[in-house]
Short mmCIF file of C-alpha atoms in Angstrom, two decimals:
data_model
loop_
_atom_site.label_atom_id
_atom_site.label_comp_id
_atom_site.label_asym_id
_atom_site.label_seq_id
_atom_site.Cartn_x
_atom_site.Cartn_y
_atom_site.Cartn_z
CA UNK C 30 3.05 41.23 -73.71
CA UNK C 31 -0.28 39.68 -72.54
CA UNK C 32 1.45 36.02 -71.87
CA UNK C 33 4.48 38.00 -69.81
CA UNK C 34 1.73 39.63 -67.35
CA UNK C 35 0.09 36.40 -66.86
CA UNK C 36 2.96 34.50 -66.17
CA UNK C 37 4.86 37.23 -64.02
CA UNK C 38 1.44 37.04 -61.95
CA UNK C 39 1.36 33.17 -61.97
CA UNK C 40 4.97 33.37 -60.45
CA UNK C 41 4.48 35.75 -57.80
CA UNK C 42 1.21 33.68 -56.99
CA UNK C 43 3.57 30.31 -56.46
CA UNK C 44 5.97 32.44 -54.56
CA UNK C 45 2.99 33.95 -51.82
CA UNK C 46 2.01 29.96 -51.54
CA UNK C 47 5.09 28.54 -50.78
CA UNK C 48 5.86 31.38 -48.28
CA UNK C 49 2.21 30.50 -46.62
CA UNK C 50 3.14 26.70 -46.64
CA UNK C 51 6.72 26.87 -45.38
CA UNK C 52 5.73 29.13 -41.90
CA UNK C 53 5.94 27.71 -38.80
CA UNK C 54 2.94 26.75 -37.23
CA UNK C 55 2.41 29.51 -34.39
CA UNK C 56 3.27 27.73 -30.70
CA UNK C 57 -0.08 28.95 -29.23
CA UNK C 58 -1.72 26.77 -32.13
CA UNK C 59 0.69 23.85 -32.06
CA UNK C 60 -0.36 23.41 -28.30
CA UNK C 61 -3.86 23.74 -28.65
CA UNK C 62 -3.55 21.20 -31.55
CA UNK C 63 -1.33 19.33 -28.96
CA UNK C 64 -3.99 19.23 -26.09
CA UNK C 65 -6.80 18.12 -28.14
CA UNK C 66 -5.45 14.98 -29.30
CA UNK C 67 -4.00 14.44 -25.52
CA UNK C 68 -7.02 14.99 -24.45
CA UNK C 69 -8.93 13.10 -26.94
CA UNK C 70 -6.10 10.18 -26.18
CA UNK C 71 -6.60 10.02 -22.47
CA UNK C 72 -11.01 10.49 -22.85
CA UNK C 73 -10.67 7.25 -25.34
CA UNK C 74 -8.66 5.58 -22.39
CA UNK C 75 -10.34 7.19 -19.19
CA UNK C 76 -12.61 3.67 -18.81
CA UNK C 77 -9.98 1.72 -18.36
CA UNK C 78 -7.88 3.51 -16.59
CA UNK C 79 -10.91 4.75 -14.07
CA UNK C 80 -11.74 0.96 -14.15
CA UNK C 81 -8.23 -0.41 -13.15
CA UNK C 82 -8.00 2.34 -10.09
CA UNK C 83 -11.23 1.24 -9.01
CA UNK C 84 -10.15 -2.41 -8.64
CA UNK C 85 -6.78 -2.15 -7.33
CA UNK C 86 -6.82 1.15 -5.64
CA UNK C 87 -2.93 1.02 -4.68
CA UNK C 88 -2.38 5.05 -4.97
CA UNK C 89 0.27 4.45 -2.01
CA UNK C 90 3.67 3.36 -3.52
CA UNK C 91 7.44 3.57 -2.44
CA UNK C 92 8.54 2.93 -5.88
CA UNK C 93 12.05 4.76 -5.54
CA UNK C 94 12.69 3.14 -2.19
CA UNK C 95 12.12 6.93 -1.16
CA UNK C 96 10.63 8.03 2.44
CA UNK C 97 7.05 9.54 1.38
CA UNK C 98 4.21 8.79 3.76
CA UNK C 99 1.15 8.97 1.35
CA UNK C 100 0.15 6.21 3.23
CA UNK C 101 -2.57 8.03 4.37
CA UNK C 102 -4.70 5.99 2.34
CA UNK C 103 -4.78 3.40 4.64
CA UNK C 104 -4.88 5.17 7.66
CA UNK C 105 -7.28 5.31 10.38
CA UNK C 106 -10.32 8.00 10.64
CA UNK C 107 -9.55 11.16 12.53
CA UNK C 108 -12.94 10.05 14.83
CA UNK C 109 -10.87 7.08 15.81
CA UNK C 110 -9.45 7.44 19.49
CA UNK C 111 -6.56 5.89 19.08
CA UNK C 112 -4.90 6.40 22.08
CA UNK C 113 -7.64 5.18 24.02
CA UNK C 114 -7.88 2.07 21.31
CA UNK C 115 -4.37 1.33 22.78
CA UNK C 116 -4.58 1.99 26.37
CA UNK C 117 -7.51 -0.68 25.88
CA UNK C 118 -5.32 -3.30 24.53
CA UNK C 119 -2.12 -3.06 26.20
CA UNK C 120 -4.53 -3.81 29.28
CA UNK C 121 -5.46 -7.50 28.13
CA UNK C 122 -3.34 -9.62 29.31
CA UNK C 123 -6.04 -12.16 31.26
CA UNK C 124 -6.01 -14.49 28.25
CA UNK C 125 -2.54 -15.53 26.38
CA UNK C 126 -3.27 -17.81 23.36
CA UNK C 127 -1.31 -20.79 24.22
CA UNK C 128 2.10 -21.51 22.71
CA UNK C 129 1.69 -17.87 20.93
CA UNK C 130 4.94 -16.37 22.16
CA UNK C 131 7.41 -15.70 19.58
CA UNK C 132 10.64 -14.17 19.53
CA UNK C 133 11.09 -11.11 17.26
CA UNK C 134 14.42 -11.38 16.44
CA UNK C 135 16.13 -8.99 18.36
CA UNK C 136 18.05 -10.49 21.45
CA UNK C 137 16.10 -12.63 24.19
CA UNK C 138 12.81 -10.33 22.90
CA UNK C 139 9.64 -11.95 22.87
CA UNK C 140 6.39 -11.22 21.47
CA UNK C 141 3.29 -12.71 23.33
CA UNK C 142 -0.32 -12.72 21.06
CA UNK C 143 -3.23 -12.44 23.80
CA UNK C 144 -7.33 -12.94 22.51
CA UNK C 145 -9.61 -10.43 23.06
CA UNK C 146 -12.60 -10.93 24.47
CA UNK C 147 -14.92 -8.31 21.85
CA UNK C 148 -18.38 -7.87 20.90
CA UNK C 149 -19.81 -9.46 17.91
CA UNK C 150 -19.11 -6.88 15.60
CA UNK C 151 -15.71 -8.03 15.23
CA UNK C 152 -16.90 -11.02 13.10
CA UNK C 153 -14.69 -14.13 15.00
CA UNK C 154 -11.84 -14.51 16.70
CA UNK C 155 -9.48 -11.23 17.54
CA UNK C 156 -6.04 -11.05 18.95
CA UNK C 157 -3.56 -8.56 19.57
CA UNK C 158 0.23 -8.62 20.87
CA UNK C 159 3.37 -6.17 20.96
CA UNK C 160 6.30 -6.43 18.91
CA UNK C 161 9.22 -4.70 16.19
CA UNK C 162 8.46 -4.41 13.23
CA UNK C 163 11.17 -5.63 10.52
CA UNK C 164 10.63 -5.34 6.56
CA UNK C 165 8.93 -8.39 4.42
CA UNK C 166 10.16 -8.05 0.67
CA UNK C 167 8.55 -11.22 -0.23
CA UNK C 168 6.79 -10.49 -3.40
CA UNK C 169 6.96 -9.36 -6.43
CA UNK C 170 9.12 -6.35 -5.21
CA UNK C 171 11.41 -9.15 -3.04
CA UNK C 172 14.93 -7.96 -4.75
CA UNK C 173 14.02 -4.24 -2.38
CA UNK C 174 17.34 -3.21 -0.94
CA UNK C 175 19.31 -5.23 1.94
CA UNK C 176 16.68 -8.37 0.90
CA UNK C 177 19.24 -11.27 0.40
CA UNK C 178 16.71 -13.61 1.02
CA UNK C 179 13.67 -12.57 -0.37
CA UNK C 180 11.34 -14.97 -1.77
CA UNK C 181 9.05 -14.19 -5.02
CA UNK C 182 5.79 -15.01 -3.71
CA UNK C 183 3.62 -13.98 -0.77
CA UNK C 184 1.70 -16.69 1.49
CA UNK C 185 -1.27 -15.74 -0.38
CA UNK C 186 -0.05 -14.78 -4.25
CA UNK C 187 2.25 -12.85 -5.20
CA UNK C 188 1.47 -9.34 -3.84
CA UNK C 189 3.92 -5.96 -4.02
CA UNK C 190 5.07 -5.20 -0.79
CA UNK C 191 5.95 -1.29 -2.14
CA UNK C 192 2.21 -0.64 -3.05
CA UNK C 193 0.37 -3.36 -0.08
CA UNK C 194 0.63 -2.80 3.72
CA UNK C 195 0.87 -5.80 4.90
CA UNK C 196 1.54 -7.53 7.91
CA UNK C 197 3.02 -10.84 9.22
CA UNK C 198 2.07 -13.70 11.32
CA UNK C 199 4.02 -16.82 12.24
CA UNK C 200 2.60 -19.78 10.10
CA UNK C 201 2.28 -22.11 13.31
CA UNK C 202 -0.34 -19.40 14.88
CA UNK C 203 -2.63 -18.72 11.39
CA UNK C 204 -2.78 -22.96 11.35
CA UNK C 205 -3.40 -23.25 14.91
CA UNK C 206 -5.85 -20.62 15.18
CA UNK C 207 -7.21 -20.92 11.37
CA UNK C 208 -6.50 -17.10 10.39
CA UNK C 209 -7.91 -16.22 7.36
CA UNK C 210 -5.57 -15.36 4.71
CA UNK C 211 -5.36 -11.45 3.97
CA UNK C 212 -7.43 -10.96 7.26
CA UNK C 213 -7.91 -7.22 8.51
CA UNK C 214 -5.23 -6.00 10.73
CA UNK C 215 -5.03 -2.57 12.48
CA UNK C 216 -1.27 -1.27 13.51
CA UNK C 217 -0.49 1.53 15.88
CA UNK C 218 2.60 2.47 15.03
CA UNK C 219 4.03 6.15 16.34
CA UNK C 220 0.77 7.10 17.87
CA UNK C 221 -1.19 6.55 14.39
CA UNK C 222 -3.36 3.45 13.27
CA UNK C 223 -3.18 2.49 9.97
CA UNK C 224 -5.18 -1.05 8.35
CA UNK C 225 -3.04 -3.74 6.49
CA UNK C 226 -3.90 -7.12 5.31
CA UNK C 227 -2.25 -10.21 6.60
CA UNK C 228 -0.35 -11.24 3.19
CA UNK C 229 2.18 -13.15 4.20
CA UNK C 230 3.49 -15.44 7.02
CA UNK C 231 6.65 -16.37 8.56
CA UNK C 232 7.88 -20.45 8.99
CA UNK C 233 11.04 -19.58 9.52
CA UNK C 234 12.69 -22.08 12.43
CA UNK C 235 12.75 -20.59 14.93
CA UNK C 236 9.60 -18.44 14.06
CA UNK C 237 9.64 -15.02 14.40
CA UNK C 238 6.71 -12.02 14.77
CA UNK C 239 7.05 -8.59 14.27
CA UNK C 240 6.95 -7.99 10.60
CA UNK C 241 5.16 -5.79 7.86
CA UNK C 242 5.76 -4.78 4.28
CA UNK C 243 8.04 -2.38 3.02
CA UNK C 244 5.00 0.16 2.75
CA UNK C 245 3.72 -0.76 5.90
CA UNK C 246 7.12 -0.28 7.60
CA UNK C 247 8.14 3.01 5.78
CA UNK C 248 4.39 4.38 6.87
CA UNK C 249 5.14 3.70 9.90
CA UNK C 250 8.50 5.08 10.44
CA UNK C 251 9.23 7.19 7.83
CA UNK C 252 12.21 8.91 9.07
CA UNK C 253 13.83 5.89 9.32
CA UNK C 254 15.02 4.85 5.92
CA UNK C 255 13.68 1.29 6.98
CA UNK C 256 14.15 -1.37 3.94
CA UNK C 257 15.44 -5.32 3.63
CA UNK C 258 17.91 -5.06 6.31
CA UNK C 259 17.40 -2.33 8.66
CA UNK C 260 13.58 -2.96 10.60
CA UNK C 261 12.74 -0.60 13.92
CA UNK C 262 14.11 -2.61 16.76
CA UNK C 263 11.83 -1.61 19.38
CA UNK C 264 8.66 -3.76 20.50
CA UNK C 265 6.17 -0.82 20.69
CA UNK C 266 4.50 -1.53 17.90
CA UNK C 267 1.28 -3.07 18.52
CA UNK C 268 -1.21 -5.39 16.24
CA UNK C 269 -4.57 -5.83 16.26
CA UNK C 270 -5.58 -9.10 14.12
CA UNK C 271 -9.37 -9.54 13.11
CA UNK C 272 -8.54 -13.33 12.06
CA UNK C 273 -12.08 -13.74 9.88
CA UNK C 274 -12.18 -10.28 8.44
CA UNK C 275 -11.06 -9.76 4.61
CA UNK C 276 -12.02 -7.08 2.51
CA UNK C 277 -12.98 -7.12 -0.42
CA UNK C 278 -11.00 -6.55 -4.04
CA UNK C 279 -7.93 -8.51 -3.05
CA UNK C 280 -6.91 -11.31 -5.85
CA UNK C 281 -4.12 -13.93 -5.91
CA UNK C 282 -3.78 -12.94 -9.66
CA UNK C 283 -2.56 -9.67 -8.82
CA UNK C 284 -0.13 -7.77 -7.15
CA UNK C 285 -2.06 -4.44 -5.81
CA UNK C 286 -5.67 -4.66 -3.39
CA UNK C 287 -8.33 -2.23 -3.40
CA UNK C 288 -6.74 -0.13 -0.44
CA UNK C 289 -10.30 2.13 -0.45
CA UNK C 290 -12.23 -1.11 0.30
CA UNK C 291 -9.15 -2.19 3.06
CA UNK C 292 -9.86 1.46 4.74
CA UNK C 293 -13.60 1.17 4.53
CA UNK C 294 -13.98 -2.17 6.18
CA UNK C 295 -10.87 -1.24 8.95
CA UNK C 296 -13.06 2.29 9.71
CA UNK C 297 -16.34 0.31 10.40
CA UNK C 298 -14.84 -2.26 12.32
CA UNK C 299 -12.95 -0.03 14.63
CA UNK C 300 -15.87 2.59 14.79
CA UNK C 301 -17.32 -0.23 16.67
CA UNK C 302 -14.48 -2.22 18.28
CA UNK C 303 -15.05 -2.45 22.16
CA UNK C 304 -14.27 -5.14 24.63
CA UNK C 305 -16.62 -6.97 26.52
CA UNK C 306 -16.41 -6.41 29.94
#
């Protein structure tokens, strides 16, 4: 009788334990559980991942060939006038760089680049001219939509022309006037300023001006639906090139550039851009 009790006990003891083992984990738990090791995942990461935004700070991306304008990254300080930044350039025309007028593509258009005459601060050389503005692929990102001809490097590397704003120079002007590659560039496009780099160049024959990249183009106009082969037509765009002025955390090796470092050096140096009189 003794053995029957003992094992009728040990069997309802099994039974309670394989009930306890077999019941679902409540969902509250499982998340918690969840979280921790997501968050444990992404603390073990965080140093690379803070390190790689810090180097190529590229937040701004048309990935989807969609119309956001998160450019803001790039774009000028509020404290910048920029209407009276324009008014002051669209007034220079004393002193056209010689053979510097290009045509932009569209009909008899041309584009011609005028030097400014500016303070120190500026670092060298400036210029500054009116044009269109049609869509560089060239790139890594140079198969973009309507880009037949796209090549698979940049002038300069091999940068993405979705996550850089860019800008474009014919290759006869950077050699003739020894632009620096990737120099500073500030485009008023639709009553905003935004900063690019000069990335790429154009020795097409003829050569033509009035180009930016994908990013720099879709910033611009977003409304547009701008890509490969549809550019904004009209020469009211207007480029300001500081031709010895590069900033910093741009690499051949990559694709992206520090865009925090491109903002920071275009804000100083238009905080202080003036024209000698």
């Amino acid at each position: 009788m003794l053995a029957f009790i003992l094992a009728s006990r040990f069997l309802f003891f099994l039974a309670v334990v394989s009930v306890v083992i077999a019941a679902p984990i409540p969902r509250n738990l499982r998340n918690s559980h969840l979280m921790m090791n997501r968050d444990d995942s992404d603390s073990s990461s965080g140093s690379d991942s803070d390190s790689s935004s810090s180097s190529n700070t590229d937040n701004t991306s048309f990935d989807n060939d969609s119309t956001s304008t998160s450019g803001a990254s790039f774009v000028a300080d509020s404290s910048i006038d920029v209407a009276a930044v324009l008014q002051l350039v669209k007034s220079v025309t004393s002193n056209p760089v010689s053979g510097a007028n290009y045509g932009t593509g569209h009909d008899d258009n041309k584009a011609q680049i005028y030097e400014l005459d500016v303070d120190s601060s500026a670092g060298g050389s400036v210029y500054a001219f009116q044009a269109d503005m049609d869509v560089d692929c060239d790139g890594t990102d140079y198969q973009c939509q309507g880009n037949d001809d796209g090549q698979s490097e940049t002038s300069y590397g091999a940068l993405s022309a979705k996550r850089v704003p860019f800008y474009v120079l014919p290759q006869s002007f950077v050699d003739q006037q020894n632009i620096e590659g990737n120099s500073l560039g500030a485009i008023i496009c639709n009553n905003k300023m935004f900063y690019a780099i000069m990335g790429d160049t154009n020795g097409d024959s003829p050569e033509v001006i009035g180009e930016a990249s994908w990013l720099m183009a879709r910033t611009c106009f977003p409304a547009d639906d701008l890509n490969g082969a549809k550019g904004h037509d009209q020469s009211d765009v207007t480029y300001i090139v500081f031709g010895s002025l590069v900033p910093g955390g741009i690499s051949e090796d990559t694709s992206t550039i520090d865009v925090a470092s491109l903002k920071a050096l275009g804000d100083k140096t238009m905080k202080a851009f003036k024209l000698n009189s």
